[in-house]
Amino acid sequence: MNIIMVGAPGSGKGTLAAYMVEALGIKHVSSGDMIRECIKKEDAFAEKLNSYISKGLLVPDEIILEMIEKRLQEEDLIPGVILDGFPRNVEQAIALEKIFNKLNKKIDKAVYLNVPDEEIIQRIINRRTCSNKACKQIYNIKFSPSKQEGICDKCGSKLEQRADDTQEIVEERLRVYHEMSEELVEFYRKQGLLCEIQNKNDEKTQQQMLDIVIQNLKQ
Ligand code: AMP
């Protein structure tokens, strides 16, 4: 089963994907995480990637496509994948279809988390993530803080704030997102693949959202 998560940065795609991993037994692949891993290497390629990510801009399609195509061929993704952060525009969505065709796979659903911008900004600027790659638990210092400040409840590692989670960069990321999202959402709606979840002010719990996704997957 192959699922795509669509939604603004900070809409909760990563958190819901973690629940889906447990429920569906397939892996979660985040294009943003893949890019951040590359940036840690501090080589010329890392510098190039950072020149986009640090401004809230998208990295060029050819770079991200090469990374995703390679990752999708790996053995651990044979049972399926939850793709988060990719595709970001219709060009990437069309390229993804071609990659899936080559691999004899198909997209089963595109889960769209629709959250108002004001809510997104509050979530992102207060977001902290566990620095342990195997954990990556997400907290919000206002709405869902860790028990001990700066320390992950699950694994005890240090929490960190993403360099691009500042108000200024978030506003740019949202601008970039809105420029492309409507087209992308319509692309999947037309194909009958869209499962839309409206979520204002955290009114739905993760479990309720997961139930909606599971129901939709059965249709
Ligand atoms: P995210 O973690 O999904 O919010 O992504 C963080 C940053 O990584 C974005 O602001 C972009 O600079 C870059 N990025 C992630 N996914 C993509 C993608 N599919 N296409 C281009 N750039 C991406």
Short mmCIF file of C-alpha atoms and ligand atoms in Angstrom, two decimals:
data_model
loop_
_atom_site.label_atom_id
_atom_site.label_comp_id
_atom_site.label_asym_id
_atom_site.label_seq_id
_atom_site.Cartn_x
_atom_site.Cartn_y
_atom_site.Cartn_z
CA MET A 1 0.00 0.00 0.00
CA ASN A 2 1.39 3.41 -0.98
CA ILE A 3 0.09 6.59 0.61
CA ILE A 4 0.91 10.22 0.01
CA MET A 5 0.57 12.86 2.69
CA VAL A 6 -0.43 16.30 1.40
CA GLY A 7 -0.67 19.41 3.58
CA ALA A 8 1.15 22.55 4.65
CA PRO A 9 4.38 22.34 6.64
CA GLY A 10 3.29 21.84 10.26
CA SER A 11 -0.17 20.51 9.35
CA GLY A 12 0.64 17.32 11.27
CA LYS A 13 1.57 15.04 8.36
CA GLY A 14 4.60 13.62 10.16
CA THR A 15 2.72 12.97 13.41
CA LEU A 16 -0.22 11.29 11.68
CA ALA A 17 2.20 9.30 9.51
CA ALA A 18 3.81 7.90 12.68
CA TYR A 19 0.40 6.57 13.78
CA MET A 20 -0.18 5.16 10.30
CA VAL A 21 3.17 3.36 10.40
CA GLU A 22 2.02 1.47 13.49
CA ALA A 23 -1.46 0.77 12.14
CA LEU A 24 -0.47 -0.24 8.61
CA GLY A 25 3.00 -1.69 9.11
CA ILE A 26 4.61 0.28 6.29
CA LYS A 27 7.48 2.76 6.40
CA HIS A 28 7.34 6.55 6.56
CA VAL A 29 9.63 8.47 4.22
CA SER A 30 9.91 12.24 4.66
CA SER A 31 11.62 14.17 1.87
CA GLY A 32 12.43 16.96 4.34
CA ASP A 33 14.18 14.48 6.67
CA MET A 34 16.15 13.08 3.72
CA ILE A 35 17.34 16.56 2.82
CA ARG A 36 18.22 17.41 6.45
CA GLU A 37 20.28 14.19 6.67
CA CYS A 38 22.23 15.21 3.54
CA ILE A 39 22.84 18.68 4.98
CA LYS A 40 24.52 17.16 8.05
CA LYS A 41 27.36 15.94 5.80
CA GLU A 42 28.56 19.55 5.35
CA ASP A 43 29.94 18.96 1.83
CA ALA A 44 29.33 20.98 -1.35
CA PHE A 45 26.02 19.20 -2.01
CA ALA A 46 24.90 19.95 1.57
CA GLU A 47 25.74 23.60 1.03
CA LYS A 48 23.67 23.66 -2.15
CA LEU A 49 20.66 22.07 -0.41
CA ASN A 50 21.00 24.44 2.53
CA SER A 51 20.89 27.46 0.23
CA TYR A 52 17.24 26.53 -0.54
CA ILE A 53 16.02 25.06 2.74
CA SER A 54 17.38 27.95 4.84
CA LYS A 55 15.27 30.40 2.82
CA GLY A 56 12.11 28.29 2.94
CA LEU A 57 12.37 27.58 -0.81
CA LEU A 58 11.90 24.23 -2.51
CA VAL A 59 15.01 22.42 -3.73
CA PRO A 60 14.96 21.88 -7.53
CA ASP A 61 12.74 19.03 -8.73
CA GLU A 62 15.60 17.08 -10.38
CA ILE A 63 17.50 16.83 -7.08
CA ILE A 64 14.56 15.64 -5.00
CA LEU A 65 13.35 13.28 -7.74
CA GLU A 66 16.68 11.52 -7.92
CA MET A 67 16.72 11.06 -4.13
CA ILE A 68 13.13 9.76 -4.00
CA GLU A 69 13.50 7.41 -6.97
CA LYS A 70 16.56 5.83 -5.37
CA ARG A 71 14.85 5.49 -1.99
CA LEU A 72 11.66 3.96 -3.46
CA GLN A 73 13.68 1.13 -4.97
CA GLU A 74 15.01 -0.01 -1.60
CA GLU A 75 13.85 -3.36 -0.32
CA ASP A 76 12.28 -2.14 2.92
CA LEU A 77 9.69 -0.20 0.90
CA ILE A 78 8.45 -3.21 -1.08
CA PRO A 79 5.37 -3.63 1.21
CA GLY A 80 4.53 0.05 0.76
CA VAL A 81 5.36 3.57 1.86
CA ILE A 82 3.87 6.68 3.43
CA LEU A 83 5.42 9.56 1.51
CA ASP A 84 5.47 12.81 3.46
CA GLY A 85 6.52 16.12 1.89
CA PHE A 86 6.77 14.66 -1.58
CA PRO A 87 5.27 15.39 -4.08
CA ARG A 88 5.03 19.14 -3.43
CA ASN A 89 3.76 20.18 -6.88
CA VAL A 90 2.01 18.66 -9.91
CA GLU A 91 5.30 18.22 -11.80
CA GLN A 92 6.64 16.08 -8.95
CA ALA A 93 3.30 14.20 -8.77
CA ILE A 94 3.50 13.33 -12.48
CA ALA A 95 7.13 12.25 -12.09
CA LEU A 96 6.15 10.11 -9.10
CA GLU A 97 3.47 8.35 -11.14
CA LYS A 98 6.13 7.44 -13.71
CA ILE A 99 8.46 6.12 -11.01
CA PHE A 100 5.66 4.03 -9.50
CA ASN A 101 4.71 2.68 -12.95
CA LYS A 102 8.32 1.60 -13.54
CA LEU A 103 8.30 -0.17 -10.18
CA ASN A 104 4.89 -1.77 -10.84
CA LYS A 105 3.37 0.08 -7.92
CA LYS A 106 0.46 2.48 -7.56
CA ILE A 107 -0.72 5.21 -5.24
CA ASP A 108 -3.62 4.03 -3.06
CA LYS A 109 -4.55 7.31 -1.34
CA ALA A 110 -3.47 10.91 -0.95
CA VAL A 111 -4.26 12.01 2.62
CA TYR A 112 -4.77 15.79 2.72
CA LEU A 113 -4.57 17.59 6.07
CA ASN A 114 -6.32 20.94 5.74
CA VAL A 115 -5.31 23.26 8.62
CA PRO A 116 -5.68 27.10 8.78
CA ASP A 117 -2.44 29.13 8.40
CA GLU A 118 -2.69 30.89 11.83
CA GLU A 119 -2.82 27.49 13.49
CA ILE A 120 0.12 26.24 11.42
CA ILE A 121 2.33 29.19 12.44
CA GLN A 122 1.68 28.56 16.15
CA ARG A 123 2.41 24.87 15.74
CA ILE A 124 5.64 25.39 13.83
CA ILE A 125 7.32 28.11 15.86
CA ASN A 126 6.68 26.10 19.04
CA ARG A 127 7.68 22.74 17.52
CA ARG A 128 10.58 20.77 18.96
CA THR A 129 11.80 17.43 17.59
CA CYS A 130 13.81 14.66 19.22
CA SER A 131 17.36 14.73 17.85
CA ASN A 132 17.56 10.93 17.92
CA LYS A 133 17.12 9.77 14.30
CA ALA A 134 15.44 6.53 15.37
CA CYS A 135 12.88 8.40 17.51
CA LYS A 136 12.11 11.83 16.02
CA GLN A 137 9.21 12.33 18.47
CA ILE A 138 7.54 15.71 17.92
CA TYR A 139 6.58 18.07 20.78
CA ASN A 140 5.03 21.53 21.01
CA ILE A 141 6.33 23.66 23.87
CA LYS A 142 2.88 25.28 24.29
CA PHE A 143 0.38 22.51 23.52
CA SER A 144 2.19 19.21 24.12
CA PRO A 145 5.49 19.83 25.94
CA SER A 146 7.89 17.12 27.07
CA LYS A 147 7.84 16.36 30.82
CA GLN A 148 11.39 17.66 31.25
CA GLU A 149 12.18 20.77 29.24
CA GLY A 150 14.38 20.04 26.20
CA ILE A 151 14.47 16.26 26.79
CA CYS A 152 12.53 13.60 24.89
CA ASP A 153 10.04 11.64 27.06
CA LYS A 154 10.45 8.55 24.90
CA CYS A 155 14.23 8.14 24.62
CA GLY A 156 15.87 10.84 26.78
CA SER A 157 17.69 12.51 23.86
CA LYS A 158 17.92 16.27 23.46
CA LEU A 159 15.08 18.09 21.69
CA GLU A 160 15.98 20.51 18.93
CA GLN A 161 14.29 23.24 16.95
CA ARG A 162 14.59 23.01 13.19
CA ALA A 163 16.58 25.89 11.74
CA ASP A 164 13.73 26.67 9.31
CA ASP A 165 11.02 26.70 12.02
CA THR A 166 11.21 30.46 12.59
CA GLN A 167 8.27 32.86 11.99
CA GLU A 168 9.92 34.51 8.97
CA ILE A 169 10.87 31.27 7.22
CA VAL A 170 7.51 29.66 8.09
CA GLU A 171 5.66 32.50 6.38
CA GLU A 172 7.77 31.97 3.24
CA ARG A 173 7.24 28.19 3.38
CA LEU A 174 3.48 28.75 3.64
CA ARG A 175 3.56 31.15 0.69
CA VAL A 176 5.45 28.56 -1.40
CA TYR A 177 3.04 25.85 -0.23
CA HIS A 178 -0.13 27.75 -1.17
CA GLU A 179 1.28 28.64 -4.58
CA MET A 180 1.34 24.94 -5.49
CA SER A 181 -0.99 23.09 -3.15
CA GLU A 182 -4.36 23.79 -4.72
CA GLU A 183 -3.26 22.33 -8.02
CA LEU A 184 -1.76 19.30 -6.29
CA VAL A 185 -4.90 18.66 -4.21
CA GLU A 186 -7.08 18.93 -7.34
CA PHE A 187 -4.71 16.56 -9.18
CA TYR A 188 -5.41 13.83 -6.61
CA ARG A 189 -9.09 14.75 -6.15
CA LYS A 190 -9.71 14.27 -9.91
CA GLN A 191 -8.18 10.81 -9.71
CA GLY A 192 -10.51 9.90 -6.83
CA LEU A 193 -7.54 9.36 -4.52
CA LEU A 194 -8.06 12.22 -2.06
CA CYS A 195 -8.92 11.63 1.59
CA GLU A 196 -9.40 15.15 3.02
CA ILE A 197 -9.26 15.82 6.76
CA GLN A 198 -10.26 19.30 7.91
CA ASN A 199 -8.56 20.06 11.19
CA LYS A 200 -9.13 23.40 12.90
CA ASN A 201 -7.63 24.17 16.32
CA ASP A 202 -6.53 20.61 16.95
CA GLU A 203 -10.19 19.59 17.28
CA LYS A 204 -9.53 16.05 16.05
CA THR A 205 -7.27 13.69 17.94
CA GLN A 206 -4.63 11.67 16.11
CA GLN A 207 -6.74 8.55 16.71
CA GLN A 208 -9.80 10.17 15.10
CA MET A 209 -7.74 11.19 12.08
CA LEU A 210 -6.26 7.72 11.83
CA ASP A 211 -9.78 6.23 11.92
CA ILE A 212 -10.82 8.48 9.01
CA VAL A 213 -7.78 7.33 6.98
CA ILE A 214 -8.39 3.65 7.72
CA GLN A 215 -12.08 3.98 6.79
CA ASN A 216 -11.06 5.68 3.55
CA LEU A 217 -8.54 3.01 2.68
CA LYS A 218 -11.32 0.41 2.85
CA GLN A 219 -13.51 2.27 0.29
P1 AMP B 1 9.56 19.67 5.26
O1 AMP B 1 10.32 18.94 6.31
O2 AMP B 1 8.67 18.76 4.43
O3 AMP B 1 8.82 20.87 5.79
O4 AMP B 1 10.64 20.22 4.22
C1 AMP B 1 11.64 21.14 4.62
C2 AMP B 1 12.30 21.75 3.39
O5 AMP B 1 12.90 20.70 2.59
C3 AMP B 1 11.37 22.47 2.45
O6 AMP B 1 11.11 23.82 2.86
C4 AMP B 1 12.15 22.41 1.14
O7 AMP B 1 13.23 23.33 1.15
C5 AMP B 1 12.77 21.01 1.20
N1 AMP B 1 11.88 19.99 0.59
C6 AMP B 1 11.25 18.96 1.23
N2 AMP B 1 10.53 18.22 0.37
C7 AMP B 1 10.68 18.79 -0.84
C8 AMP B 1 10.16 18.51 -2.14
N3 AMP B 1 9.31 17.50 -2.35
N4 AMP B 1 10.54 19.32 -3.17
C9 AMP B 1 11.41 20.32 -2.98
N5 AMP B 1 11.91 20.67 -1.77
C10 AMP B 1 11.56 19.91 -0.71
#
